[in-house]
Amino acid sequence: MSGTEGFDPDRVKCVVWDLDGTLWDEIAVESATDALPVPRPRMLAAIDALADRGVLSSIASRSAPSVLGRLDDVPGLRARFLAPQVSWQDKSESLRAIAKDLGIAVEALLLVDDSPYERAEVEALLPGVRTLDPAEVPALLAAFEGREETPESRARVHRYRTEETRRAEAERFRGTREEFLRRCGMRLTVGAATPEEIPRALELAARTHRLNSSGLTPDRLRELAGSAGHELFTAAMTDRFGDYGVIGAALVDGTAPAVRSVPLLALSCRVAGRGAAAAFLFRLMERSRAAGAEEFRVTLRPTDANLEMRMLLRQAGLRRTDDTADTADTAAGAVLGRSLHGDLPEPPAWLHVSDREDTEA
């Protein structure tokens, strides 16, 4: 897809920039010295403005790999980009590699490139990726105007850079994946959302797709969270590398005394594969049973993206129920449920889970 018509900024997590003719005017490999061309100030300003709104930036350039090494020698410039790809491979392959390195769907990328050929190649092989000419960057920024900046969004680039450090250490680690996760010292804290966390919860509802149970809209989530009998919970995580921030949100409906229903469970894809989604779900079950509930339900709207969430719910013992009353807020939704009697699933051994009330006591 090309251009900004019908553009949904909530779907874009990373803007990928071409170099020659886009980030700067000249062709880097034709430079008479080792110095890189001077970046266009308006492009750097756009990258910084996007970062303030939680949008990452990367690089996909068909050029000599040595250009990336020269970029590393300019820390103030290199720090703006995550998982950059500089090689002679097709742009579509570079975008696939960027998405894999960042742990996001390739459809969450947007390419800015001055070459109509490169844009067409990406549009043909990655039809879910939007592409823009550099002249359309002001329209891109305008699409993000009015989007609320949260502490989480402003810290996102830093947190993804911390994730690069985690990944690099994991690659060097000589042991099993579980041994490495134990070494990370991960801690998950669950509690009722504070007023400061509500914007982040709304952001998770809008921007997460892999680990999102129902796709409840931010407006509907805000409305339900403020209604009687409903409570919004968040999950925050840390490890020895740093603070992940708020990585999960769940709306819990307690209007039926014997049942706790979850119209929305959403988690950041940054924690996929670390047990955080399962641990958050299990802690919600435990809290529901402690509150006197006998049954736990989750609203599920299956999509092409949320297979991981569907597998998690099934592994947690939730099965489709006959009661579909909870699906009113999600088109083509289903209600999955399980009894809270007997043993409940346990979180992964490498992840310490606690309630916020206990840590603040």
mmCIF file of C-alpha atoms in Angstrom, residues 281-282 285 295-300 309-324 326 334-339 345:
data_model
loop_
_atom_site.group_PDB
_atom_site.id
_atom_site.type_symbol
_atom_site.label_atom_id
_atom_site.label_comp_id
_atom_site.label_asym_id
_atom_site.label_seq_id
_atom_site.Cartn_x
_atom_site.Cartn_y
_atom_site.Cartn_z
ATOM 1 C CA LEU A 281 -3.444 -14.747 32.937
ATOM 2 C CA PHE A 282 -2.800 -17.205 35.766
ATOM 3 C CA MET A 285 -7.361 -16.491 37.733
ATOM 4 C CA GLU A 295 -15.633 -19.645 37.009
ATOM 5 C CA PHE A 296 -13.218 -17.629 34.864
ATOM 6 C CA ARG A 297 -14.043 -16.489 31.321
ATOM 7 C CA VAL A 298 -12.216 -14.661 28.534
ATOM 8 C CA THR A 299 -13.758 -13.089 25.437
ATOM 9 C CA LEU A 300 -11.906 -14.220 22.317
ATOM 10 C CA MET A 309 -3.164 -15.806 22.387
ATOM 11 C CA ARG A 310 -5.558 -18.552 21.321
ATOM 12 C CA MET A 311 -2.971 -21.219 22.109
ATOM 13 C CA LEU A 312 -2.317 -19.642 25.514
ATOM 14 C CA LEU A 313 -6.007 -19.691 26.456
ATOM 15 C CA ARG A 314 -6.337 -23.304 25.392
ATOM 16 C CA GLN A 315 -3.218 -24.335 27.324
ATOM 17 C CA ALA A 316 -4.702 -22.596 30.381
ATOM 18 C CA GLY A 317 -7.699 -24.915 30.195
ATOM 19 C CA LEU A 318 -10.243 -22.466 28.787
ATOM 20 C CA ARG A 319 -12.856 -23.947 26.459
ATOM 21 C CA ARG A 320 -15.797 -22.462 24.577
ATOM 22 C CA THR A 321 -18.928 -22.029 26.686
ATOM 23 C CA ASP A 322 -22.604 -21.951 25.677
ATOM 24 C CA ASP A 323 -23.019 -18.489 27.208
ATOM 25 C CA THR A 324 -22.325 -15.876 24.521
ATOM 26 C CA ASP A 326 -20.096 -11.550 26.942
ATOM 27 C CA ALA A 334 -16.617 -16.324 21.538
ATOM 28 C CA VAL A 335 -16.510 -16.853 25.292
ATOM 29 C CA LEU A 336 -13.969 -19.326 26.671
ATOM 30 C CA GLY A 337 -14.251 -20.458 30.257
ATOM 31 C CA ARG A 338 -12.971 -22.822 32.934
ATOM 32 C CA SER A 339 -13.699 -23.717 36.514
ATOM 33 C CA PRO A 345 -1.794 -23.414 36.219
#
